[in-house]
GROMACS .gro file of C-alpha atoms in nm:
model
  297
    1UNK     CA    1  -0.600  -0.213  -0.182
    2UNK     CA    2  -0.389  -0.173   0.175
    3UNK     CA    3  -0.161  -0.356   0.418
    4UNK     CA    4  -0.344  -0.498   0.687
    5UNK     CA    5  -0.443  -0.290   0.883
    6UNK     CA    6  -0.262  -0.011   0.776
    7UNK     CA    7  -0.355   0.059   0.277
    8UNK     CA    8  -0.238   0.573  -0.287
    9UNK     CA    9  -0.156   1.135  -0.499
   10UNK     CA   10  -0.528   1.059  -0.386
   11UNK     CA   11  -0.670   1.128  -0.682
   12UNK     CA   12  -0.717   1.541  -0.666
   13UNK     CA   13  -0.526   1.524  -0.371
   14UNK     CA   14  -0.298   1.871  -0.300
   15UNK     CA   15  -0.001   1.822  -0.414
   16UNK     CA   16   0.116   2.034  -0.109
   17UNK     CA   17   0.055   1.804   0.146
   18UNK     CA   18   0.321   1.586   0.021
   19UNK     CA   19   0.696   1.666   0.154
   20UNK     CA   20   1.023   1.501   0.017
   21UNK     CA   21   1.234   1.263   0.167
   22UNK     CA   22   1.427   1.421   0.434
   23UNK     CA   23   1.730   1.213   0.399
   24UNK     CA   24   1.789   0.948   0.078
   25UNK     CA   25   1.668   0.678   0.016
   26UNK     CA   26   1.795   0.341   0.125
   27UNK     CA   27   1.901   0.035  -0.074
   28UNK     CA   28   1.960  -0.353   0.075
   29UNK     CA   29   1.967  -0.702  -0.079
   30UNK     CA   30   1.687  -0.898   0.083
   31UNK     CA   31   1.686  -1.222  -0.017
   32UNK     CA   32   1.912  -1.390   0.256
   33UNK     CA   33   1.646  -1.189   0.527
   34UNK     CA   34   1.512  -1.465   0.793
   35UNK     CA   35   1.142  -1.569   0.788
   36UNK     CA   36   0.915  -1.348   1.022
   37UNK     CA   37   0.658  -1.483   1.218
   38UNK     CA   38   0.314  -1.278   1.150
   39UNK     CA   39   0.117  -1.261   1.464
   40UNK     CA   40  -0.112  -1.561   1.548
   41UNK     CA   41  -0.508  -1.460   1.389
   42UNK     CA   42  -0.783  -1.374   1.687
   43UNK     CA   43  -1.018  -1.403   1.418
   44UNK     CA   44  -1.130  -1.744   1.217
   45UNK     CA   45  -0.969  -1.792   0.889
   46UNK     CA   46  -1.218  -1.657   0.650
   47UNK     CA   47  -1.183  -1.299   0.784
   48UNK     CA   48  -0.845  -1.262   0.586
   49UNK     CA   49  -1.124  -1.284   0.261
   50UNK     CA   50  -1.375  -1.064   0.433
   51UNK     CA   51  -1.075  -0.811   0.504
   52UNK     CA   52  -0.977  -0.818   0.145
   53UNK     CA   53  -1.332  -0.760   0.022
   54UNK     CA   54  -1.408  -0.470   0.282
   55UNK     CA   55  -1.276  -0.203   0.091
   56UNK     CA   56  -1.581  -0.265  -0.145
   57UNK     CA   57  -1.803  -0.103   0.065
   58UNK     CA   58  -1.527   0.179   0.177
   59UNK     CA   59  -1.419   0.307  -0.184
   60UNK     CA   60  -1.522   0.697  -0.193
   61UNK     CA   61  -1.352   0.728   0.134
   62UNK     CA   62  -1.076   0.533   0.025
   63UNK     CA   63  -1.002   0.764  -0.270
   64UNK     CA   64  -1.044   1.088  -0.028
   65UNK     CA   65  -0.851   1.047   0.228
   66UNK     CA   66  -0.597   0.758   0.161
   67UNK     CA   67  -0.207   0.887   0.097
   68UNK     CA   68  -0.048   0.918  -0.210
   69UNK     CA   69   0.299   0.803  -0.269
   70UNK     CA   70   0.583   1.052  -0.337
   71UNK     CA   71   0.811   1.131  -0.631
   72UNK     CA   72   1.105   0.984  -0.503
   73UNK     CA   73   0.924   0.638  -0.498
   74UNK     CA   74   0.927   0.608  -0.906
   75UNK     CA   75   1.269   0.776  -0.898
   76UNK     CA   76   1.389   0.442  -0.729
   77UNK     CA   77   1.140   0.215  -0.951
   78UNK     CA   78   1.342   0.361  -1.212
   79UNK     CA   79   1.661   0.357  -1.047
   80UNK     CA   80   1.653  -0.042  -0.989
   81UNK     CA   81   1.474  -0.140  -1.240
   82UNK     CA   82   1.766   0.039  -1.483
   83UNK     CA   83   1.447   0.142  -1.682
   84UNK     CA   84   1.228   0.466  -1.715
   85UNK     CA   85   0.843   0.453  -1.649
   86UNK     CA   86   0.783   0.708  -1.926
   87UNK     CA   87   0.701   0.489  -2.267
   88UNK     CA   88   0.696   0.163  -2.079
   89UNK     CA   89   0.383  -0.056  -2.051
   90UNK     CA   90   0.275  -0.093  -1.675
   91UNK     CA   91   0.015  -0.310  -1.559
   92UNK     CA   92  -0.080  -0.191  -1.220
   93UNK     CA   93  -0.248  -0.494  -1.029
   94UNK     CA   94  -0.524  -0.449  -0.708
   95UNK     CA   95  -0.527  -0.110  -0.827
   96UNK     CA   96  -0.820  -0.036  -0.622
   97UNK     CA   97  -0.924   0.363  -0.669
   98UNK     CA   98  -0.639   0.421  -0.859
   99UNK     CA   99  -0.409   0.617  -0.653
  100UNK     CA  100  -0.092   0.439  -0.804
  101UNK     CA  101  -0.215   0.450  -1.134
  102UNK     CA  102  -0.315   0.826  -1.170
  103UNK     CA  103   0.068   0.829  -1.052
  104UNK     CA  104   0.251   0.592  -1.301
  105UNK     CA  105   0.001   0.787  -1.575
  106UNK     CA  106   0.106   1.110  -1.489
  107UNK     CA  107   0.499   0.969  -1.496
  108UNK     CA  108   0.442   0.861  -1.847
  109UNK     CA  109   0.409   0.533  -1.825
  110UNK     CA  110   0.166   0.341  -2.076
  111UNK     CA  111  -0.078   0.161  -1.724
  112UNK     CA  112  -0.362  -0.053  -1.781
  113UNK     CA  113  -0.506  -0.124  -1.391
  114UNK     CA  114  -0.608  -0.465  -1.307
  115UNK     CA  115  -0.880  -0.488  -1.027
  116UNK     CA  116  -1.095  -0.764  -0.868
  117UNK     CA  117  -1.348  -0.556  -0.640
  118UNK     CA  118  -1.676  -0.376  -0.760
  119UNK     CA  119  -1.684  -0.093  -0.536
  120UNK     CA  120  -1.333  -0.029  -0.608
  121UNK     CA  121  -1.365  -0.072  -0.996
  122UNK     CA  122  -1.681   0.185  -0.946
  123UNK     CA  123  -1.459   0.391  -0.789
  124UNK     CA  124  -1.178   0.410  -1.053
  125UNK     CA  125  -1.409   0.449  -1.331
  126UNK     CA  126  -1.565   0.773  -1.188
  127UNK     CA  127  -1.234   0.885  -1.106
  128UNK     CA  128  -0.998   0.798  -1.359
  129UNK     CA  129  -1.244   0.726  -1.689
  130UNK     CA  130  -0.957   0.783  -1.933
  131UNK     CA  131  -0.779   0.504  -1.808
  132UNK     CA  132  -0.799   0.141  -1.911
  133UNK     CA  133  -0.939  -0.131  -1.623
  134UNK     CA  134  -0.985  -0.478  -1.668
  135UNK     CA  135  -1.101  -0.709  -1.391
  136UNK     CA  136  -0.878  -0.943  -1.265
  137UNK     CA  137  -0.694  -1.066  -0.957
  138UNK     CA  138  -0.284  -1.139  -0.958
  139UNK     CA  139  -0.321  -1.485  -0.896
  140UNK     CA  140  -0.502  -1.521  -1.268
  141UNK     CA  141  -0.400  -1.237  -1.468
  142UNK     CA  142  -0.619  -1.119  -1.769
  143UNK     CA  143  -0.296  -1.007  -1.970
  144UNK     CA  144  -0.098  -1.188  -2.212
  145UNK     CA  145   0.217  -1.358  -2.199
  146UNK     CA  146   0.524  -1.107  -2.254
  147UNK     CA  147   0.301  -0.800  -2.290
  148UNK     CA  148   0.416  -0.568  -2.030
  149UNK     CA  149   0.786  -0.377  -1.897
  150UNK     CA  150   0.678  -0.368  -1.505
  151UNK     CA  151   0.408  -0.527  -1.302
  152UNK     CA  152   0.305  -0.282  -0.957
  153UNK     CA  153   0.183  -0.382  -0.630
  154UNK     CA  154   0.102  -0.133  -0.459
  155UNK     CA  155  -0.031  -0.214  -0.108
  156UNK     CA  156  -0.187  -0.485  -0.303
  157UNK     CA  157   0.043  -0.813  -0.299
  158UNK     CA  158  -0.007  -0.932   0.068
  159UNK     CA  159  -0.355  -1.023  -0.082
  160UNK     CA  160  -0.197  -1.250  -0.342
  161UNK     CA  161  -0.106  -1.630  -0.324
  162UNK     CA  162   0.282  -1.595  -0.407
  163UNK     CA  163   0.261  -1.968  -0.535
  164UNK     CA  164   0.019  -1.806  -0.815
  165UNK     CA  165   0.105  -1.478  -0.841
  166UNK     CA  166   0.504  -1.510  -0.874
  167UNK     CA  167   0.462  -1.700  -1.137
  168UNK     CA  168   0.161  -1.519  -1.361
  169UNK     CA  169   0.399  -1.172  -1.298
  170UNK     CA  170   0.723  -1.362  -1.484
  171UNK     CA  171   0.432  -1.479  -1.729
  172UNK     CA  172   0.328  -1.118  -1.860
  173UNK     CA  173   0.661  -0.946  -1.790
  174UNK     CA  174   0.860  -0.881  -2.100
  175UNK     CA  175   1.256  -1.017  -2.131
  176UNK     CA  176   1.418  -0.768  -1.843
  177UNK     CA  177   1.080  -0.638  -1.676
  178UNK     CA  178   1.050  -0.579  -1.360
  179UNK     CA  179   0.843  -0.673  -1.035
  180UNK     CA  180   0.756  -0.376  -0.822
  181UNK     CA  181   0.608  -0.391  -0.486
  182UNK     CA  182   0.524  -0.111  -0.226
  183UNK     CA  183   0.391  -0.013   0.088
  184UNK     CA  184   0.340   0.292   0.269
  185UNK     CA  185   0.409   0.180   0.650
  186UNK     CA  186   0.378   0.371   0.940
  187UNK     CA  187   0.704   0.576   1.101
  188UNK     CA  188   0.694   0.404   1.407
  189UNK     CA  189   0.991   0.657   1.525
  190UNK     CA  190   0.772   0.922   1.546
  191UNK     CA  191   0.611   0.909   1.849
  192UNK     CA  192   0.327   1.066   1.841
  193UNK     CA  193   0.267   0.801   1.562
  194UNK     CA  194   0.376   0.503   1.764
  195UNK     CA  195   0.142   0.619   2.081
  196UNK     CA  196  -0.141   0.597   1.845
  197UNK     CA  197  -0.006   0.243   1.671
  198UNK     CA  198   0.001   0.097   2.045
  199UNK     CA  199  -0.346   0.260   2.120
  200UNK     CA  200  -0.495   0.066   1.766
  201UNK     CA  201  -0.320  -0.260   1.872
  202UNK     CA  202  -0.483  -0.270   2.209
  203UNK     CA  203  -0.836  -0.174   2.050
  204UNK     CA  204  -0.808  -0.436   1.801
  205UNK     CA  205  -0.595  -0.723   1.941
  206UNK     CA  206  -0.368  -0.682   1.640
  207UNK     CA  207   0.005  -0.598   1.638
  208UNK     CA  208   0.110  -0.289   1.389
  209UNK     CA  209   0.472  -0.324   1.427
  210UNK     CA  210   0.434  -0.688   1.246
  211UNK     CA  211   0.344  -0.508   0.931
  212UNK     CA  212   0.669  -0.386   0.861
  213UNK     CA  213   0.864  -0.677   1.018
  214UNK     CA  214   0.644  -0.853   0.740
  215UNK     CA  215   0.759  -0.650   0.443
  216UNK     CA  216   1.067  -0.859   0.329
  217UNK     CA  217   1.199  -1.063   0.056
  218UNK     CA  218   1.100  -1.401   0.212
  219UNK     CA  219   0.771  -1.280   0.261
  220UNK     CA  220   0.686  -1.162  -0.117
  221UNK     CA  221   0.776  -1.462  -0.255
  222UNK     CA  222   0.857  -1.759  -0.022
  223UNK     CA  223   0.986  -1.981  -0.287
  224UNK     CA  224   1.260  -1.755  -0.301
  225UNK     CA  225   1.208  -1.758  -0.673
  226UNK     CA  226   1.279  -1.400  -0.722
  227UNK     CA  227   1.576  -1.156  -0.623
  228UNK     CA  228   1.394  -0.884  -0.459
  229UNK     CA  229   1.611  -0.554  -0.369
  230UNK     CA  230   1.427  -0.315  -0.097
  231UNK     CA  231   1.475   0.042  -0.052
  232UNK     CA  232   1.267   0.285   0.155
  233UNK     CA  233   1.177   0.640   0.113
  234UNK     CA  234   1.046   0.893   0.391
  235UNK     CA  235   0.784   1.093   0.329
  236UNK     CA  236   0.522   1.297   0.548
  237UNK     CA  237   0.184   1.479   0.459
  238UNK     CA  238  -0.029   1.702   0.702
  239UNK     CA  239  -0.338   1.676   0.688
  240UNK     CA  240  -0.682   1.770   0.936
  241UNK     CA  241  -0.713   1.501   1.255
  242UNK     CA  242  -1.089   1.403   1.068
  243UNK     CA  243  -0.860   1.337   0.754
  244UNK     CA  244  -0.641   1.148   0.909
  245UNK     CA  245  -0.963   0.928   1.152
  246UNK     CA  246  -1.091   0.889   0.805
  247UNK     CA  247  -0.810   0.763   0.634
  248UNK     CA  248  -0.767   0.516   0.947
  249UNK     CA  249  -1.110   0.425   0.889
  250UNK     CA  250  -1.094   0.298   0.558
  251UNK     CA  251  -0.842  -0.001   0.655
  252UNK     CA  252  -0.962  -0.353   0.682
  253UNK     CA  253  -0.925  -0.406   1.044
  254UNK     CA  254  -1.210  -0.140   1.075
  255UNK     CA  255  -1.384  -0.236   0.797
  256UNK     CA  256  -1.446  -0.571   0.943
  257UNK     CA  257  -1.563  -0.486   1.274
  258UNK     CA  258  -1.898  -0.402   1.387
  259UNK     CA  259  -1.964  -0.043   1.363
  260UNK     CA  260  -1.979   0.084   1.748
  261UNK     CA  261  -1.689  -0.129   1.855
  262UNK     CA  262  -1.501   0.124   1.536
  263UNK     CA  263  -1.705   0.435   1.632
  264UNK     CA  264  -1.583   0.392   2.026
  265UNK     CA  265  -1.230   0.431   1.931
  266UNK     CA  266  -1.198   0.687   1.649
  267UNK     CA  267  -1.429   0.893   1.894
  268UNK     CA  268  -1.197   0.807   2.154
  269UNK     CA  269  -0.870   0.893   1.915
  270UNK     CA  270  -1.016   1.235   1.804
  271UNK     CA  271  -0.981   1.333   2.200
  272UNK     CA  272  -0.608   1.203   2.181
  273UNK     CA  273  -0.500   1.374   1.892
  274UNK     CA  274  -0.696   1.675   1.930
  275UNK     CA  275  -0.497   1.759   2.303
  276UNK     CA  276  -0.203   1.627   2.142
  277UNK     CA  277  -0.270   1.898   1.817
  278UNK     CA  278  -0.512   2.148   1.948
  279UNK     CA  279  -0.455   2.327   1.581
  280UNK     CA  280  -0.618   2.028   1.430
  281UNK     CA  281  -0.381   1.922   1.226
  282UNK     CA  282  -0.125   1.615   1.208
  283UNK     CA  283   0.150   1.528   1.015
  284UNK     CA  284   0.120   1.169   0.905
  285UNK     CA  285   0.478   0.984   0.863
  286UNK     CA  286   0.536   0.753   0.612
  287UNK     CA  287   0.810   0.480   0.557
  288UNK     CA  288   0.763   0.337   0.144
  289UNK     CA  289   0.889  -0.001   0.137
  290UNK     CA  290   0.962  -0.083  -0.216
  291UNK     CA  291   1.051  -0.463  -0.347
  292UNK     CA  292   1.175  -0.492  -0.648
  293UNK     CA  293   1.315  -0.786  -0.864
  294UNK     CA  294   1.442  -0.803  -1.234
  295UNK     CA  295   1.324  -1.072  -1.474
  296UNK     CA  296   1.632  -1.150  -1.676
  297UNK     CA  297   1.687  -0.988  -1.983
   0.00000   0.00000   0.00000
């Protein structure tokens, strides 16, 4: 599933498109961050639920033309966690297409993918029918107690209730497991990328920066139960402008609303980024932002 409203190699994706970090990745304790404030709703209440069941209807074009996550990512999994993916036993929850799981496969890792959506579950079945699925959401976890070395998130655990969820992941994490959560965010330094960010936040009333500001310690797990470390690694892919509309299409905040009031401004955006690239072709900058906390051993 995705950050609202941002959103894993898509599965057959080329590997090509992907580039490595250009500088390393960095490392900071979190858990003394102050609370952030997420940007007061313009919608009622129940949209949050509508938002997190849109990608239902959205799951072929999900899996072809969301990004994947690079190698240095599970390098620093690894790296914190002071254990390698290869061998372990991952559960990877809200696993939607399977983008992170084709990933943590491919790395070795023993993954069964937990997801609560149909269209999604459809989706990683056609793609990935080699690979074990249960249904499930993280706030009631169909796995049992002590059964697995790391639980993943990724772009998944904003859809959680921490008060549930924290405590189901310690549940099914093994003696010295580990809690992973991730997020591809936009590079709002680029700015090409940030034009476009302010030109979606006037559109839809909604404030990109936030989702960033929001990816912190205090924010995972508000009872401050667990002792998330964060690191972030850069990464970029190019990819066609109608890749890119299409991957912007398939987050919630378009998802949700009505169909011209989306088609005006993707129509409107392919002008933009068409004089801005008149090749066609963008490069799409990407900030992980990985949370990650031990259980003890």
């Amino acid at each position: 599933m995705t950050t609202p409203p941002s959103a894993h190699p898509t599965p057959g994706a080329d590997p090509t498109t992907e580039r490595t970090p250009t500088e390393p990745p960095t490392t900071e304790r979190t858990p003394t961050e102050p609370p952030t404030t997420e940007p007061a709703p313009t919608e009622p209440t129940p949209t949050r639920t509508a938002r997190a069941h849109s990608f239902n209807t959205a799951a072929a074009q999900y899996a072809a033309n969301r990004p994947s996550y690079p190698p240095a990512l599970f390098d620093a999994i690894e790296d914190l966690a002071g254990h390698p993916l290869p061998g372990s036993r991952v559960a990877d929850i809200g696993a939607g297409t399977g983008i992170a799981t084709a990933l943590l496969n491919a790395r070795g890792a023993d993954v069964i993918a937990v997801e609560p959506g149909d269209g999604m579950a459809a989706q990683f079945r056609r793609t990935l029918p080699a690979l074990p699925l249960v249904r499930g959401t993280g706030d009631d976890l169909p796995l049992a107690d002590a059964s697995v070395d790391f639980v993943t998130y990724a772009q998944a655990w904003h859809w959680t209730d921490p008060a549930r969820a924290v405590p189901e992941a310690l549940r099914v994490l093994r003696p010295g497991g580990a809690l992973a959560l991730w997020w591809n965010t936009d590079a709002l330094d680029v700015p090409w990328i940030a034009e476009a960010a302010a030109r979606t936040g006037r559109h839809f009333g909604i404030d990109i920066s936030a989702e960033k500001r929001n990816v912190n310690a205090r924010a995972a797990d508000p009872t401050g139960r667990l002792d998330f470390t964060r690191r972030t690694v850069r990464w970029s892919r190019r990819v066609p402008v109608d890749t890119h509309l299409a991957n912007l299409a398939s987050h919630s905040v378009f998802l949700v609303h009505d169909e011209v009031h989306t088609a005006s401004f993707l129509a409107a955006e392919r002008e933009h980024l068409l004089r801005a690239f008149p090749d066609g072709s963008v490069e799409e900058v990407y900030e992980v932002v990985l949370l990650l906390a031990k259980t003890p051993a």
